[in-house]
Amino acid sequence: MKITGIRTTLVEVPMERPIVSRIRVSSTMTHLLVDLETDEGLTGQTYLTTFGQDWGRAVIELLRGLEAQVRGMDPRETAPLYRKMWQATSMAGRRGL
């Protein structure tokens, strides 16, 4: 089994009650849906919570860069995937966006 691509969808989910913090009030929560596609037709799915559309688009760009690194690798072999992604992102730092 080999990874053939990563597909992303950015969605806004309305909240029943707004989330209030010191910096803003949010009536929606932004989620990034991520599909990992394989050559055998299996698709792995997950989602990430991002803090707004701008941060979501930034994460999409990071995933696009990683997609080229992991395409052709076996998704079941997590240690080599982790090493490859760690190496590919080393210049970006480890503290997040």
PDB file of C-alpha atoms in Angstrom:
ATOM      1  CA  MET A   1       0.000   0.000   0.000  1.00  0.00           C
ATOM      2  CA  LYS A   2       1.342   3.436  -0.970  1.00  0.00           C
ATOM      3  CA  ILE A   3       0.259   6.989  -0.231  1.00  0.00           C
ATOM      4  CA  THR A   4      -1.036   8.679  -3.381  1.00  0.00           C
ATOM      5  CA  GLY A   5      -2.183  12.020  -2.027  1.00  0.00           C
ATOM      6  CA  ILE A   6      -3.493  14.223   0.732  1.00  0.00           C
ATOM      7  CA  ARG A   7      -6.829  15.984   0.301  1.00  0.00           C
ATOM      8  CA  THR A   8      -7.950  18.816   2.583  1.00  0.00           C
ATOM      9  CA  THR A   9     -11.262  20.590   3.219  1.00  0.00           C
ATOM     10  CA  LEU A  10     -11.568  23.660   5.421  1.00  0.00           C
ATOM     11  CA  VAL A  11     -14.972  23.987   7.112  1.00  0.00           C
ATOM     12  CA  GLU A  12     -16.660  26.358   9.573  1.00  0.00           C
ATOM     13  CA  VAL A  13     -18.839  24.653  12.177  1.00  0.00           C
ATOM     14  CA  PRO A  14     -21.412  26.880  13.903  1.00  0.00           C
ATOM     15  CA  MET A  15     -21.370  26.784  17.704  1.00  0.00           C
ATOM     16  CA  GLU A  16     -24.543  26.616  19.798  1.00  0.00           C
ATOM     17  CA  ARG A  17     -22.952  29.156  22.125  1.00  0.00           C
ATOM     18  CA  PRO A  18     -20.015  31.405  21.254  1.00  0.00           C
ATOM     19  CA  ILE A  19     -16.587  30.646  22.658  1.00  0.00           C
ATOM     20  CA  VAL A  20     -15.338  33.680  24.558  1.00  0.00           C
ATOM     21  CA  SER A  21     -11.646  34.263  25.218  1.00  0.00           C
ATOM     22  CA  ARG A  22      -9.532  37.263  26.126  1.00  0.00           C
ATOM     23  CA  ILE A  23      -8.752  37.949  22.481  1.00  0.00           C
ATOM     24  CA  ARG A  24     -12.023  37.224  20.667  1.00  0.00           C
ATOM     25  CA  VAL A  25     -15.515  35.818  20.591  1.00  0.00           C
ATOM     26  CA  SER A  26     -16.023  32.921  18.161  1.00  0.00           C
ATOM     27  CA  SER A  27     -19.443  31.840  16.953  1.00  0.00           C
ATOM     28  CA  THR A  28     -17.895  29.204  14.662  1.00  0.00           C
ATOM     29  CA  MET A  29     -15.060  26.713  14.969  1.00  0.00           C
ATOM     30  CA  THR A  30     -12.769  26.168  11.988  1.00  0.00           C
ATOM     31  CA  HIS A  31     -11.832  22.560  11.238  1.00  0.00           C
ATOM     32  CA  LEU A  32      -9.501  21.193   8.593  1.00  0.00           C
ATOM     33  CA  LEU A  33     -10.596  17.774   7.341  1.00  0.00           C
ATOM     34  CA  VAL A  34      -7.653  15.715   6.060  1.00  0.00           C
ATOM     35  CA  ASP A  35      -7.908  12.614   3.859  1.00  0.00           C
ATOM     36  CA  LEU A  36      -4.827  10.465   3.213  1.00  0.00           C
ATOM     37  CA  GLU A  37      -5.427   8.524  -0.008  1.00  0.00           C
ATOM     38  CA  THR A  38      -3.761   5.249  -0.990  1.00  0.00           C
ATOM     39  CA  ASP A  39      -3.260   3.274  -4.177  1.00  0.00           C
ATOM     40  CA  GLU A  40      -5.453   0.487  -2.769  1.00  0.00           C
ATOM     41  CA  GLY A  41      -8.492   2.744  -2.474  1.00  0.00           C
ATOM     42  CA  LEU A  42      -8.307   3.049   1.311  1.00  0.00           C
ATOM     43  CA  THR A  43      -8.563   6.544   2.768  1.00  0.00           C
ATOM     44  CA  GLY A  44      -7.414   7.578   6.220  1.00  0.00           C
ATOM     45  CA  GLN A  45      -9.283  10.503   7.730  1.00  0.00           C
ATOM     46  CA  THR A  46      -8.638  12.966  10.534  1.00  0.00           C
ATOM     47  CA  TYR A  47      -9.382  16.555  11.380  1.00  0.00           C
ATOM     48  CA  LEU A  48      -7.529  19.463  12.918  1.00  0.00           C
ATOM     49  CA  THR A  49      -8.988  22.407  14.758  1.00  0.00           C
ATOM     50  CA  THR A  50      -7.552  25.671  13.490  1.00  0.00           C
ATOM     51  CA  PHE A  51      -8.201  29.115  14.840  1.00  0.00           C
ATOM     52  CA  GLY A  52      -9.767  30.722  11.806  1.00  0.00           C
ATOM     53  CA  GLN A  53      -9.577  30.424   8.043  1.00  0.00           C
ATOM     54  CA  ASP A  54      -6.151  32.089   7.784  1.00  0.00           C
ATOM     55  CA  TRP A  55      -4.483  29.543  10.083  1.00  0.00           C
ATOM     56  CA  GLY A  56      -6.328  26.744   8.275  1.00  0.00           C
ATOM     57  CA  ARG A  57      -4.950  27.866   4.917  1.00  0.00           C
ATOM     58  CA  ALA A  58      -1.442  27.998   6.412  1.00  0.00           C
ATOM     59  CA  VAL A  59      -1.746  24.393   7.610  1.00  0.00           C
ATOM     60  CA  ILE A  60      -3.026  23.356   4.149  1.00  0.00           C
ATOM     61  CA  GLU A  61       0.157  24.773   2.610  1.00  0.00           C
ATOM     62  CA  LEU A  62       2.298  22.855   5.104  1.00  0.00           C
ATOM     63  CA  LEU A  63       0.442  19.655   4.239  1.00  0.00           C
ATOM     64  CA  ARG A  64       0.976  20.298   0.522  1.00  0.00           C
ATOM     65  CA  GLY A  65       4.690  20.449   1.169  1.00  0.00           C
ATOM     66  CA  LEU A  66       4.614  17.240   3.196  1.00  0.00           C
ATOM     67  CA  GLU A  67       2.511  15.464   0.572  1.00  0.00           C
ATOM     68  CA  ALA A  68       5.425  15.502  -1.870  1.00  0.00           C
ATOM     69  CA  GLN A  69       7.666  14.019   0.824  1.00  0.00           C
ATOM     70  CA  VAL A  70       5.412  11.103   1.789  1.00  0.00           C
ATOM     71  CA  ARG A  71       3.883  10.199  -1.593  1.00  0.00           C
ATOM     72  CA  GLY A  72       4.816   6.615  -2.425  1.00  0.00           C
ATOM     73  CA  MET A  73       5.453   5.618   1.196  1.00  0.00           C
ATOM     74  CA  ASP A  74       3.509   2.955   3.083  1.00  0.00           C
ATOM     75  CA  PRO A  75       1.038   4.644   5.507  1.00  0.00           C
ATOM     76  CA  ARG A  76       1.287   1.685   7.884  1.00  0.00           C
ATOM     77  CA  GLU A  77       5.005   2.283   8.392  1.00  0.00           C
ATOM     78  CA  THR A  78       4.688   5.222  10.772  1.00  0.00           C
ATOM     79  CA  ALA A  79       8.322   5.447  11.952  1.00  0.00           C
ATOM     80  CA  PRO A  80       9.767   6.113   8.461  1.00  0.00           C
ATOM     81  CA  LEU A  81       6.930   8.589   7.790  1.00  0.00           C
ATOM     82  CA  TYR A  82       7.672  10.420  11.028  1.00  0.00           C
ATOM     83  CA  ARG A  83      11.415  10.592  10.239  1.00  0.00           C
ATOM     84  CA  LYS A  84      10.772  11.856   6.708  1.00  0.00           C
ATOM     85  CA  MET A  85       8.361  14.564   7.875  1.00  0.00           C
ATOM     86  CA  TRP A  86      10.670  15.546  10.758  1.00  0.00           C
ATOM     87  CA  GLN A  87      13.583  15.983   8.342  1.00  0.00           C
ATOM     88  CA  ALA A  88      11.459  17.842   5.780  1.00  0.00           C
ATOM     89  CA  THR A  89      10.286  20.381   8.360  1.00  0.00           C
ATOM     90  CA  SER A  90      13.525  20.851  10.307  1.00  0.00           C
ATOM     91  CA  MET A  91      14.188  24.301   8.862  1.00  0.00           C
ATOM     92  CA  ALA A  92      10.698  25.506   9.864  1.00  0.00           C
ATOM     93  CA  GLY A  93      11.289  24.931  13.567  1.00  0.00           C
ATOM     94  CA  ARG A  94       9.353  22.941  16.150  1.00  0.00           C
ATOM     95  CA  ARG A  95       7.205  25.510  17.902  1.00  0.00           C
ATOM     96  CA  GLY A  96       4.176  25.596  15.592  1.00  0.00           C
ATOM     97  CA  LEU A  97       2.739  28.364  13.472  1.00  0.00           C
TER      98      LEU A  97
END
